[in-house]
Short mmCIF file of C-alpha atoms and ligand atoms in Angstrom, two decimals:
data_model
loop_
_atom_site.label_atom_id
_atom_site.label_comp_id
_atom_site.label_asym_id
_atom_site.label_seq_id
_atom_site.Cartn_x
_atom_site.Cartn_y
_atom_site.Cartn_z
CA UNK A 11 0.00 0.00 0.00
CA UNK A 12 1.19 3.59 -0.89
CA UNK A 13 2.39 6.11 1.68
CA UNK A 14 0.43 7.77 2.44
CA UNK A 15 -2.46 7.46 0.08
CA UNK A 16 -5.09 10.32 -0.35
CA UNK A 17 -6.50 9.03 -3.32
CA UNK A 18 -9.32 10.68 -4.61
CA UNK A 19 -11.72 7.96 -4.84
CA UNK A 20 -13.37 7.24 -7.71
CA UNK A 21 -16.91 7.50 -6.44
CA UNK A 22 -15.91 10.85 -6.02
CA UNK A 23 -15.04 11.68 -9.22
CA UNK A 24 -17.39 9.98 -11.08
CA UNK A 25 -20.61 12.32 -8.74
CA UNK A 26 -18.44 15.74 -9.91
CA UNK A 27 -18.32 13.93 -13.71
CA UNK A 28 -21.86 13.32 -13.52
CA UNK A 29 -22.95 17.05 -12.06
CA UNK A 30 -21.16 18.59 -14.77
CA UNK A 31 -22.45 16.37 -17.53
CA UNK A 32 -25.73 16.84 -16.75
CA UNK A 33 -25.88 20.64 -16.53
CA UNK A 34 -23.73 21.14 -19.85
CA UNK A 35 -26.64 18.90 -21.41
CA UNK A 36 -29.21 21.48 -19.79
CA UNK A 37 -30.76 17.93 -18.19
CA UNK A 38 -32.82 17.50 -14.85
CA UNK A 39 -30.45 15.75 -12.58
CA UNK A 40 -31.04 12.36 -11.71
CA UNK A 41 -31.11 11.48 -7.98
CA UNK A 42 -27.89 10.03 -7.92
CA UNK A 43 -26.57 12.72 -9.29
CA UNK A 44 -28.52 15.14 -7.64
CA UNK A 45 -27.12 13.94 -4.23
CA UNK A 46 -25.34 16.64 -2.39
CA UNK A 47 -22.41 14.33 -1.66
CA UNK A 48 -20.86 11.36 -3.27
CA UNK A 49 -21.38 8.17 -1.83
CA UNK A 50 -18.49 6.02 -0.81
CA UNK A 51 -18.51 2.76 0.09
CA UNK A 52 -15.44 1.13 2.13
CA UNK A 53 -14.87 -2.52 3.11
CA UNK A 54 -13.58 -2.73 6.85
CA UNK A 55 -11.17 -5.31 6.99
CA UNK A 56 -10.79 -6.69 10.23
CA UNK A 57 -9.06 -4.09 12.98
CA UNK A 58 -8.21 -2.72 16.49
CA UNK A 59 -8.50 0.40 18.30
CA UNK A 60 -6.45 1.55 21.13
CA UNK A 61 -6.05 3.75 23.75
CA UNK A 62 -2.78 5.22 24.43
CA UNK A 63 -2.11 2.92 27.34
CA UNK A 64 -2.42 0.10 25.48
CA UNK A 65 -0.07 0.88 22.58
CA UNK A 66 2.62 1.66 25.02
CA UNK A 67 1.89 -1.77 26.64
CA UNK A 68 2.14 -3.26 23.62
CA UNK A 69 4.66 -1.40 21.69
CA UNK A 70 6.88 0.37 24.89
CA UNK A 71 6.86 3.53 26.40
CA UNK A 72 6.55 6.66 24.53
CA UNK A 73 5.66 4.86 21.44
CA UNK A 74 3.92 6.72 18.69
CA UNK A 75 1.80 4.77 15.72
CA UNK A 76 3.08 5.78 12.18
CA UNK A 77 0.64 6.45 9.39
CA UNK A 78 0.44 3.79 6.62
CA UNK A 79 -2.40 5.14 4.51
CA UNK A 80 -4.97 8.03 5.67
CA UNK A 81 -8.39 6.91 5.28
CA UNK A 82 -11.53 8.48 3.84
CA UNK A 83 -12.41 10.36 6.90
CA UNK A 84 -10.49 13.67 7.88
CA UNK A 85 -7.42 12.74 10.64
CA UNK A 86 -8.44 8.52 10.35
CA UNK A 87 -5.60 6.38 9.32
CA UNK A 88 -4.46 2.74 8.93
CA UNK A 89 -1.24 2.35 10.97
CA UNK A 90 1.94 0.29 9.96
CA UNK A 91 1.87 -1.49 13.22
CA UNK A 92 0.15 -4.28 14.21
CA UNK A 93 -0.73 -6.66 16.65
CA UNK A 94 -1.50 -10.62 17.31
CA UNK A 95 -4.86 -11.40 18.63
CA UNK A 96 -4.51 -14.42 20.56
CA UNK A 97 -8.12 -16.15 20.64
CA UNK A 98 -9.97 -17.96 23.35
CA UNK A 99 -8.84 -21.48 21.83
CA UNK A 100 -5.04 -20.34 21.22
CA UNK A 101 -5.67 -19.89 17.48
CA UNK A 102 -4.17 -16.46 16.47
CA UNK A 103 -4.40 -13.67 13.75
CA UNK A 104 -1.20 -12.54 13.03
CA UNK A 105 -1.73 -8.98 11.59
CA UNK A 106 -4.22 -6.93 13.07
CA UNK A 107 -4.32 -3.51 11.66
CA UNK A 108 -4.42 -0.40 14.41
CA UNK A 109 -6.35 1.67 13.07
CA UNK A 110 -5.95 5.93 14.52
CA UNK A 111 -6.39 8.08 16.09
CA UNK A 112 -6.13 6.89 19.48
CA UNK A 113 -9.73 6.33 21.25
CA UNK A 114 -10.52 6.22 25.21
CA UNK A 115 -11.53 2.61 24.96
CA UNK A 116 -10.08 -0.66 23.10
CA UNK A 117 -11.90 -2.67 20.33
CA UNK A 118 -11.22 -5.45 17.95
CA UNK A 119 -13.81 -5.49 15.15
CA UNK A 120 -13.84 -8.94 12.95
CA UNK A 121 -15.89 -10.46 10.72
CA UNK A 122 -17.77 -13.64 11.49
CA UNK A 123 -15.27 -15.44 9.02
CA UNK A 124 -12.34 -14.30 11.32
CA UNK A 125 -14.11 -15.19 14.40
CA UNK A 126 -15.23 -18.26 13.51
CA UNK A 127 -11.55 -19.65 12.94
CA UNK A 128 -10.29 -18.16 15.95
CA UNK A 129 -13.04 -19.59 17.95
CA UNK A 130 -15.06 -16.97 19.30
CA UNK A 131 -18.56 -16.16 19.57
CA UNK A 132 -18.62 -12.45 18.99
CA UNK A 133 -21.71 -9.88 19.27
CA UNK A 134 -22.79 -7.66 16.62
CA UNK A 135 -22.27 -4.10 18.22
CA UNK A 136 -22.21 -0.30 17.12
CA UNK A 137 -18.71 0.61 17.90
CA UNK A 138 -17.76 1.63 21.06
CA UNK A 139 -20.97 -0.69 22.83
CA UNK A 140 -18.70 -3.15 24.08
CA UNK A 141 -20.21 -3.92 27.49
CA UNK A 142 -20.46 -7.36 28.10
CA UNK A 143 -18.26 -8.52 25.11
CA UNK A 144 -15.76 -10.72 24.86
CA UNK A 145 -11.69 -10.10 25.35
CA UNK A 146 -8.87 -11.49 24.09
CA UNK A 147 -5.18 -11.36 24.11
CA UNK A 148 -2.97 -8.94 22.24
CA UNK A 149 0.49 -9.19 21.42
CA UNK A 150 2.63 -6.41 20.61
CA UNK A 151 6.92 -6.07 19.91
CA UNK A 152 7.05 -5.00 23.56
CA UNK A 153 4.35 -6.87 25.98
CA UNK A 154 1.34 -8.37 26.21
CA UNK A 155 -2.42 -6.81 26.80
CA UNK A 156 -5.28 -8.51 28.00
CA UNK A 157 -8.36 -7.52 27.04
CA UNK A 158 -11.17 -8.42 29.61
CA UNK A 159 -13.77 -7.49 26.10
CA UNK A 160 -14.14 -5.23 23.66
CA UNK A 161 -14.09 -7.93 20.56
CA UNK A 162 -17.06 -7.50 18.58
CA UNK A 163 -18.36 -7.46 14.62
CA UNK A 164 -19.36 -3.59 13.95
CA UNK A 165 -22.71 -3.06 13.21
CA UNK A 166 -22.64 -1.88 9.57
CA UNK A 167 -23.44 1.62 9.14
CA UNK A 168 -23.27 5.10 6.91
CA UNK A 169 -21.54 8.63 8.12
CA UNK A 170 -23.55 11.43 6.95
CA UNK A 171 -23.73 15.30 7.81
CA UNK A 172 -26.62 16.79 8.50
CA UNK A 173 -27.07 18.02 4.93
CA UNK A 174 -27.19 14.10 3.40
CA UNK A 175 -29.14 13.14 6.50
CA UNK A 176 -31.95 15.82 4.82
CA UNK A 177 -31.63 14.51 1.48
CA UNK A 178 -31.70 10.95 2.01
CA UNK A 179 -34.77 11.98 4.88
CA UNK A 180 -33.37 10.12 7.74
CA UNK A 181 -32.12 11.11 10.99
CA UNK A 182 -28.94 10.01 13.33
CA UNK A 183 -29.46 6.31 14.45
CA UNK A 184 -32.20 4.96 12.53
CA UNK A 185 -31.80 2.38 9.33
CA UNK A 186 -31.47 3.01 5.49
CA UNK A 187 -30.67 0.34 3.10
CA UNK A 188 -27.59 0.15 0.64
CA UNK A 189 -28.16 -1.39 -2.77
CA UNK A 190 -25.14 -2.32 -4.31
CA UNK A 191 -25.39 -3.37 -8.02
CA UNK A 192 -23.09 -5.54 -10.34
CA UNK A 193 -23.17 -9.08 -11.12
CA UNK A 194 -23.33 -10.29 -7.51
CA UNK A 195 -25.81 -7.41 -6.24
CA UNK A 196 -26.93 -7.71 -2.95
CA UNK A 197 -29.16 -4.78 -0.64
CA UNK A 198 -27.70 -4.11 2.52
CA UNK A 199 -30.53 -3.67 5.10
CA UNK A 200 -29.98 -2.64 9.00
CA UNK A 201 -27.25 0.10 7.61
CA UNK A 202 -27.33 2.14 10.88
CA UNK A 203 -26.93 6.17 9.90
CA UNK A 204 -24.95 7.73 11.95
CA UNK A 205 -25.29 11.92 11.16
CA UNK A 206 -22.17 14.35 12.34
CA UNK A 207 -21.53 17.30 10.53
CA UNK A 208 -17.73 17.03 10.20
CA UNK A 209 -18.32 13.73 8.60
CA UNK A 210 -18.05 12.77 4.67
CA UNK A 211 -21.00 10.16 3.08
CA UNK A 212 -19.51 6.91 3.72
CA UNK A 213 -20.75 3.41 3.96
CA UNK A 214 -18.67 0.61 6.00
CA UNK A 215 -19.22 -2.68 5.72
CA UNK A 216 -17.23 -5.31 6.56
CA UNK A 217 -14.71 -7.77 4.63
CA UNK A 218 -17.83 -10.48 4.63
CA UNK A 219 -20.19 -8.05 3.42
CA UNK A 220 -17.76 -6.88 0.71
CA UNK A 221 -16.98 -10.58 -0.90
CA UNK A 222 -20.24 -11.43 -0.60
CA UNK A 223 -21.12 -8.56 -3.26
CA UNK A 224 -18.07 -8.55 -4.80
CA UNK A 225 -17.58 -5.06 -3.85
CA UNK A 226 -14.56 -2.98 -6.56
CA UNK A 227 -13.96 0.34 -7.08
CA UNK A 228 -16.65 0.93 -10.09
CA UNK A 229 -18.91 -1.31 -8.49
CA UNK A 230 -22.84 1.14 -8.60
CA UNK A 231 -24.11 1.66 -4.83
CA UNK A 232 -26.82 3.95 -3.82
CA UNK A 233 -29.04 4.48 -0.38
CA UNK A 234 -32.50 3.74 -0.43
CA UNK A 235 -35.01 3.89 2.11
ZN1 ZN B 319 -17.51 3.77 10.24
#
């Protein structure tokens, strides 16, 4: 992976290609198009977040994460470092992605693929509700971390400002649906929306939802209620 990587994505480009078409043609936008943001779809592969604490039990004192690639959303990254995630029957995962900033509490997010071969039973939880969800073991360069929970699969869900949360007529915490098209098109329902205004559109799902549809860069995907 480049370093780092602010690729314009091409969702992006193609929603400014698409404005401009249409008004040089003097045509009525269609929806898509008529969208105040484009919409981006990203596939969550399977990651942890940490609090300060625990990258300096895991990495040593003082240590500080280094970017690998920035993601979609303003000051989010992928780190270079990972971690180990021991599992409840010994099994392990070898590179688990940190993804920053730094939060106040730690989570693993997997899919059900990754947690059924490391043996766990994990919850399907908007991120950060981790009450009452399993731990595991993490294993850094430096040390050890026990996790007593905090593993979960993230609910999947869309970031929206205020201004998409009026266009698409929903408000913070309740459901849309995403319909993703192609040969293997499948509609997401349950895609919790989740409205801040110093967000950009974006959809995550996770690595199983991804395969499933096949999801690639060119790949159509819309919101529907
Ligand atoms: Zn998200």
């Amino acid at each position: 992976m480049a370093v780092p990587n602010p690729t314009l994505s091409r969702a992006v480009v193609e929603h400014l290609v698409r404005q401009v078409v249409y008004e040089r043609l003097g045509k009525p936008l269609p929806r898509a198009a008529a969208a105040p943001n484009p919409l981006v779809v990203n596939v969550s592969a399977r990651h942890c977040h940490l609090t300060p604490a625990a990258v300096e039990a895991l990495f040593g004192p003082g240590y500080q994460l280094s970017v690998q690639k920035l993601l979609y959303q303003e000051g989010t990254f992928a780190a270079k470092e990972t971690v180990t995630l021991v599992g409840p029957r010994s099994r392990v995962i070898s590179n688990l992605r940190i993804l920053g900033p730094l939060r106040g509490l730690n989570q693993v997010e997997l899919a059900y693929t990754d947690a059924v071969s490391l043996g766990f039973d994990v919850p399907l939880r908007l991120s950060g509700n981790i009450e009452g969800t399993p731990g595991c073991m993490l294993m850094g360069p430096a040390g050890f971390l026990e996790l007593h929970q905090g593993v979960i699969r993230a609910r999947r869900h869309v970031h929206m400002s205020p201004e998409d949360a009026a266009f698409y007529g929903v408000k913070h915490g309740e459901e849309i649906k995403l319909k993703v098209g192609g040969p293997c098109a499948v509609t997401f329902d349950k895609l919790l929306v989740r409205v801040d205004k110093s967000v950009k559109l974006e959809a995550h799902i996770d690595t199983d939802e991804g395969n499933a549809c096949n999801l690639r860069p060119d790949t159509p995907c819309e919101l529907v209620k």
